[in-house]
């Protein structure tokens, strides 16, 4: 994937970083790879909302950007493993900060429980 050329201007470093981890899935993939080397199927099970095609596309983009290392084993059936590269590892504090912020604001975010469900459970108690 071709990266945009960010000229030297205020905020360009932020733009460049966000361009690397843009989209819905790249940050999630990087988060799961922090636990260690994973096979494609393991990643797919950890992210039930992603299609096989999208996971493949996102992993290729992360590999092109040198954030993920893809290792193919000459076996039948073929085995492919993904791990964070050194540059990918350097994003660990960024991903952890995003995770912590998300946990702190989960009720306001779409991944938190629905407000009606929270109110109903409060009334039941």
Coordinates of N, CA and C in Angstrom, one line a residue:
X1 N 0.8 -1.2 0.0 CA 0.0 0.0 0.0 C 0.9 1.2 0.0
X2 N 0.6 2.1 -0.9 CA 1.4 3.3 -1.0 C 1.0 4.3 0.1
X3 N 2.0 4.9 0.8 CA 1.8 5.8 1.8 C 1.8 7.2 1.2
X4 N 1.0 8.1 1.8 CA 0.9 9.5 1.4 C 2.2 10.2 1.9
X5 N 2.6 11.2 1.2 CA 3.8 12.0 1.5 C 3.3 13.2 2.4
X6 N 3.6 13.1 3.7 CA 3.2 14.1 4.6 C 4.3 15.2 4.7
X7 N 4.0 16.4 4.2 CA 5.0 17.5 4.2 C 5.2 17.9 5.7
X8 N 6.3 18.6 5.9 CA 6.6 19.1 7.2 C 5.7 20.2 7.6
X9 N 4.7 19.9 8.4 CA 3.7 20.9 8.8 C 3.2 20.5 10.2
X10 N 2.6 21.4 11.0 CA 2.1 21.0 12.3 C 1.1 19.8 12.2
X11 N 1.3 18.8 13.0 CA 0.5 17.6 13.0 C 0.8 16.6 12.0
X12 N 1.9 16.7 11.2 CA 2.2 15.7 10.2 C 2.6 14.4 10.8
X13 N 3.3 14.4 11.9 CA 3.7 13.2 12.6 C 2.4 12.4 13.1
X14 N 1.4 13.1 13.5 CA 0.2 12.5 14.0 C -0.5 11.9 12.7
X15 N -0.6 12.7 11.6 CA -1.2 12.2 10.4 C -0.5 10.9 9.9
X16 N 0.8 10.9 9.9 CA 1.6 9.8 9.4 C 1.3 8.5 10.3
X17 N 1.3 8.7 11.6 CA 1.0 7.6 12.5 C -0.4 7.1 12.3
X18 N -1.4 7.9 12.3 CA -2.7 7.5 12.1 C -2.9 6.8 10.7
X19 N -2.2 7.3 9.7 CA -2.2 6.7 8.4 C -1.8 5.2 8.5
X20 N -0.8 4.9 9.3 CA -0.3 3.5 9.5 C -1.3 2.6 10.1
X21 N -2.0 3.1 11.1 CA -2.9 2.3 11.9 C -4.4 2.7 11.6
X22 N -4.7 3.2 10.5 CA -6.0 3.7 10.1 C -7.0 2.5 10.0
X23 N -8.2 2.8 10.0 CA -9.3 1.8 9.8 C -9.7 1.2 11.0
X24 N -10.7 0.3 10.9 CA -11.3 -0.4 12.0 C -10.5 -1.5 12.6
X25 N -9.6 -2.1 11.8 CA -9.0 -3.4 12.2 C -7.6 -3.4 12.5
X26 N -6.8 -2.5 11.9 CA -5.3 -2.5 12.1 C -4.9 -2.4 13.6
X27 N -5.5 -1.5 14.3 CA -5.2 -1.4 15.7 C -5.6 -2.6 16.5
X28 N -6.7 -3.2 16.1 CA -7.2 -4.4 16.8 C -6.2 -5.6 16.5
X29 N -5.8 -5.7 15.3 CA -4.8 -6.7 15.0 C -3.5 -6.5 15.7
X30 N -3.0 -5.3 15.8 CA -1.8 -5.0 16.5 C -2.0 -5.3 18.0
X31 N -3.1 -5.0 18.5 CA -3.4 -5.3 19.9 C -3.3 -6.8 20.2
X32 N -3.9 -7.6 19.3 CA -3.9 -9.1 19.5 C -2.5 -9.7 19.3
X33 N -1.7 -9.1 18.4 CA -0.4 -9.6 18.2 C 0.6 -9.2 19.4
X34 N 0.2 -8.3 20.2 CA 1.0 -8.0 21.4 C 1.1 -9.2 22.3
X35 N 0.2 -10.1 22.3 CA 0.2 -11.3 23.1 C 1.2 -12.3 22.6
X36 N 1.7 -12.1 21.4 CA 2.7 -13.0 20.8 C 2.3 -13.5 19.4
X37 N 3.1 -14.3 18.8 CA 2.9 -14.8 17.5 C 1.6 -15.5 17.4
X38 N 0.9 -15.2 16.3 CA -0.5 -15.8 16.1 C -0.6 -16.3 14.7
X39 N -1.4 -17.4 14.5 CA -1.7 -17.9 13.2 C -2.9 -17.1 12.7
X40 N -3.2 -17.2 11.4 CA -4.3 -16.5 10.8 C -5.6 -16.9 11.5
X41 N -5.8 -18.2 11.6 CA -7.1 -18.7 12.3 C -7.3 -18.2 13.7
X42 N -6.2 -18.0 14.4 CA -6.3 -17.5 15.8 C -6.7 -16.1 15.8
X43 N -6.1 -15.3 14.9 CA -6.5 -13.9 14.8 C -8.0 -13.8 14.4
X44 N -8.4 -14.6 13.5 CA -9.8 -14.6 13.0 C -10.8 -14.9 14.1
X45 N -10.4 -15.9 15.0 CA -11.3 -16.3 16.1 C -11.4 -15.1 17.1
X46 N -10.3 -14.4 17.3 CA -10.3 -13.3 18.3 C -11.0 -12.1 17.8
X47 N -11.3 -12.0 16.5 CA -12.0 -10.9 15.9 C -13.2 -11.4 15.0
X48 N -14.3 -11.9 15.7 CA -15.4 -12.5 14.9 C -16.0 -11.6 13.9
X49 N -15.9 -10.3 14.1 CA -16.6 -9.4 13.2 C -15.9 -9.1 11.8
X50 N -14.7 -9.6 11.7 CA -13.9 -9.4 10.5 C -14.0 -10.5 9.5
X51 N -14.1 -10.2 8.2 CA -14.1 -11.2 7.2 C -12.7 -11.7 6.9
X52 N -12.6 -12.9 6.3 CA -11.3 -13.5 6.0 C -10.6 -12.5 5.0
X53 N -11.4 -12.0 4.0 CA -10.8 -11.1 3.0 C -10.2 -9.9 3.6
X54 N -11.0 -9.3 4.6 CA -10.5 -8.0 5.2 C -9.3 -8.3 6.1
X55 N -9.3 -9.4 6.8 CA -8.1 -9.7 7.7 C -6.9 -9.9 6.8
X56 N -7.0 -10.6 5.7 CA -5.9 -10.8 4.8 C -5.4 -9.4 4.3
X57 N -6.3 -8.6 3.9 CA -6.0 -7.3 3.3 C -5.2 -6.4 4.4
X58 N -5.8 -6.4 5.6 CA -5.2 -5.6 6.7 C -3.8 -6.2 7.1
X59 N -3.7 -7.5 7.2 CA -2.4 -8.1 7.5 C -1.3 -7.8 6.4
X60 N -1.7 -7.8 5.2 CA -0.8 -7.5 4.1 C -0.4 -6.0 4.2
X61 N -1.3 -5.1 4.5 CA -1.0 -3.7 4.6 C 0.0 -3.5 5.8
X62 N -0.2 -4.2 6.9 CA 0.6 -4.1 8.1 C 2.0 -4.6 7.7
X63 N 2.1 -5.7 7.0 CA 3.3 -6.3 6.5 C 4.1 -5.3 5.6
X64 N 3.3 -4.7 4.7 CA 3.9 -3.8 3.7 C 4.5 -2.6 4.5
X65 N 3.9 -2.2 5.6 CA 4.4 -1.0 6.4 C 5.4 -1.5 7.4
X66 N 5.8 -2.7 7.4 CA 6.9 -3.2 8.2 C 6.5 -3.3 9.7
X67 N 5.2 -3.3 10.0 CA 4.7 -3.4 11.4 C 4.5 -4.8 11.8
X68 N 4.3 -5.7 10.9 CA 4.1 -7.2 11.1 C 5.0 -8.0 10.3
X69 N 5.5 -9.1 10.8 CA 6.3 -10.1 10.1 C 5.5 -11.3 9.8
X70 N 5.5 -11.7 8.6 CA 4.7 -12.9 8.2 C 5.7 -14.0 7.9
X71 N 5.5 -15.1 8.5 CA 6.5 -16.3 8.3 C 5.7 -17.4 7.8
X72 N 6.1 -17.9 6.7 CA 5.4 -19.1 6.0 C 6.3 -20.3 6.2
X73 N 5.7 -21.4 6.7 CA 6.4 -22.7 6.8 C 6.0 -23.6 5.7
X74 N 7.1 -24.2 5.1 CA 6.9 -25.1 4.0 C 6.3 -26.5 4.5
X75 N 5.1 -26.5 4.8 CA 4.4 -27.7 5.3 C 3.1 -27.9 4.5
X76 N 2.6 -29.1 4.6 CA 1.3 -29.4 4.0 C 0.4 -29.8 5.2
X77 N -0.7 -29.0 5.4 CA -1.1 -27.7 4.8 C -0.1 -26.6 5.3
X78 N 0.0 -25.6 4.4 CA 0.9 -24.5 4.8 C 0.5 -23.8 6.1
X79 N 1.5 -23.4 6.8 CA 1.3 -22.7 8.1 C 1.9 -21.4 8.0
X80 N 1.1 -20.4 8.4 CA 1.6 -19.0 8.3 C 1.4 -18.4 9.7
X81 N 2.4 -17.7 10.2 CA 2.4 -17.0 11.5 C 2.7 -15.6 11.3
X82 N 2.1 -14.8 12.2 CA 2.3 -13.3 12.2 C 2.8 -12.9 13.6
X83 N 3.7 -12.0 13.5 CA 4.3 -11.5 14.8 C 4.6 -10.0 14.6
X84 N 4.6 -9.3 15.6 CA 5.0 -7.8 15.5 C 6.5 -7.7 15.2
X85 N 6.8 -6.8 14.3 CA 8.2 -6.5 14.0 C 8.7 -5.5 15.1
X86 N 9.9 -5.2 15.0 CA 10.5 -4.2 16.0 C 9.7 -2.9 16.0
X87 N 9.4 -2.4 14.7 CA 8.7 -1.2 14.6 C 7.3 -1.4 15.1
X88 N 6.6 -2.5 14.9 CA 5.3 -2.8 15.4 C 5.3 -2.8 16.9
X89 N 6.4 -3.4 17.5 CA 6.5 -3.4 19.0 C 6.6 -2.0 19.5
X90 N 7.2 -1.1 18.8 CA 7.4 0.3 19.2 C 6.0 1.0 19.3
X91 N 5.0 0.4 18.7 CA 3.6 1.0 18.8 C 2.9 0.4 20.1
X92 N 3.5 -0.5 20.8 CA 2.8 -1.1 22.0 C 2.3 0.0 22.9
X93 N 3.1 1.0 23.3 CA 2.5 2.0 24.2 C 1.3 2.8 23.6
X94 N 1.4 3.0 22.3 CA 0.3 3.7 21.7 C -1.0 2.9 21.7
X95 N -0.9 1.6 21.4 CA -2.0 0.7 21.4 C -2.6 0.5 22.8
X96 N -1.7 0.4 23.8 CA -2.1 0.2 25.2 C -2.8 1.5 25.7
X97 N -2.3 2.7 25.3 CA -3.0 3.9 25.6 C -4.4 4.0 25.0
X98 N -4.5 3.6 23.8 CA -5.8 3.5 23.1 C -6.8 2.6 23.9
X99 N -6.2 1.4 24.3 CA -7.0 0.4 25.0 C -7.5 1.0 26.4
X100 N -6.6 1.6 27.1 CA -6.9 2.2 28.4 C -8.0 3.3 28.2
X101 N -7.8 4.1 27.2 CA -8.7 5.2 27.0 C -10.1 4.6 26.7
X102 N -10.1 3.6 25.8 CA -11.4 3.0 25.5 C -12.1 2.3 26.7
X103 N -11.3 1.7 27.5 CA -11.9 1.1 28.7 C -12.5 2.2 29.6
X104 N -11.8 3.3 29.7 CA -12.3 4.4 30.6 C -13.5 5.1 30.0
X105 N -13.8 5.0 28.7 CA -14.9 5.7 28.1 C -15.9 4.7 27.4
X106 N -15.8 3.4 27.8 CA -16.6 2.4 27.2 C -18.1 2.6 27.2
X107 N -18.6 3.2 28.2 CA -20.0 3.4 28.3 C -20.5 4.4 27.2
X108 N -19.7 5.4 26.9 CA -20.0 6.3 25.8 C -19.8 5.8 24.4
X109 N -19.0 4.7 24.3 CA -18.7 4.2 23.0 C -19.6 3.2 22.5
X110 N -19.7 2.9 21.2 CA -20.6 2.0 20.6 C -20.3 0.5 21.1
X111 N -19.1 0.2 21.6 CA -18.9 -1.1 22.0 C -19.3 -1.4 23.4
X112 N -19.7 -0.3 24.1 CA -20.2 -0.5 25.5 C -21.7 -1.0 25.5
X113 N -22.2 -1.4 26.7 CA -23.6 -1.9 26.7 C -24.5 -0.8 26.3
X114 N -25.6 -1.2 25.7 CA -26.7 -0.2 25.3 C -27.2 0.5 26.6
X115 N -27.5 1.8 26.5 CA -28.0 2.6 27.7 C -29.3 2.0 28.2
X116 N -30.1 1.5 27.3 CA -31.4 0.8 27.8 C -31.1 -0.4 28.6
X117 N -30.1 -1.2 28.2 CA -29.7 -2.4 28.9 C -29.2 -2.1 30.3
X118 N -28.4 -1.0 30.4 CA -27.9 -0.6 31.7 C -29.0 -0.1 32.6
X119 N -30.0 0.7 32.1 CA -31.1 1.2 32.9 C -32.0 0.0 33.4
X120 N -32.2 -1.0 32.5 CA -33.0 -2.1 32.8 C -32.4 -2.9 33.9
X121 N -31.1 -3.1 33.8 CA -30.4 -3.9 34.9 C -30.4 -3.2 36.2
X122 N -30.3 -1.8 36.2 CA -30.4 -1.0 37.4 C -31.7 -1.1 38.0
X123 N -32.8 -1.1 37.2 CA -34.1 -1.3 37.8 C -34.4 -2.7 38.4
X124 N -33.8 -3.7 37.8 CA -34.0 -5.0 38.2 C -33.3 -5.3 39.6
X125 N -32.3 -4.5 39.9 CA -31.5 -4.7 41.1 C -32.1 -4.1 42.3

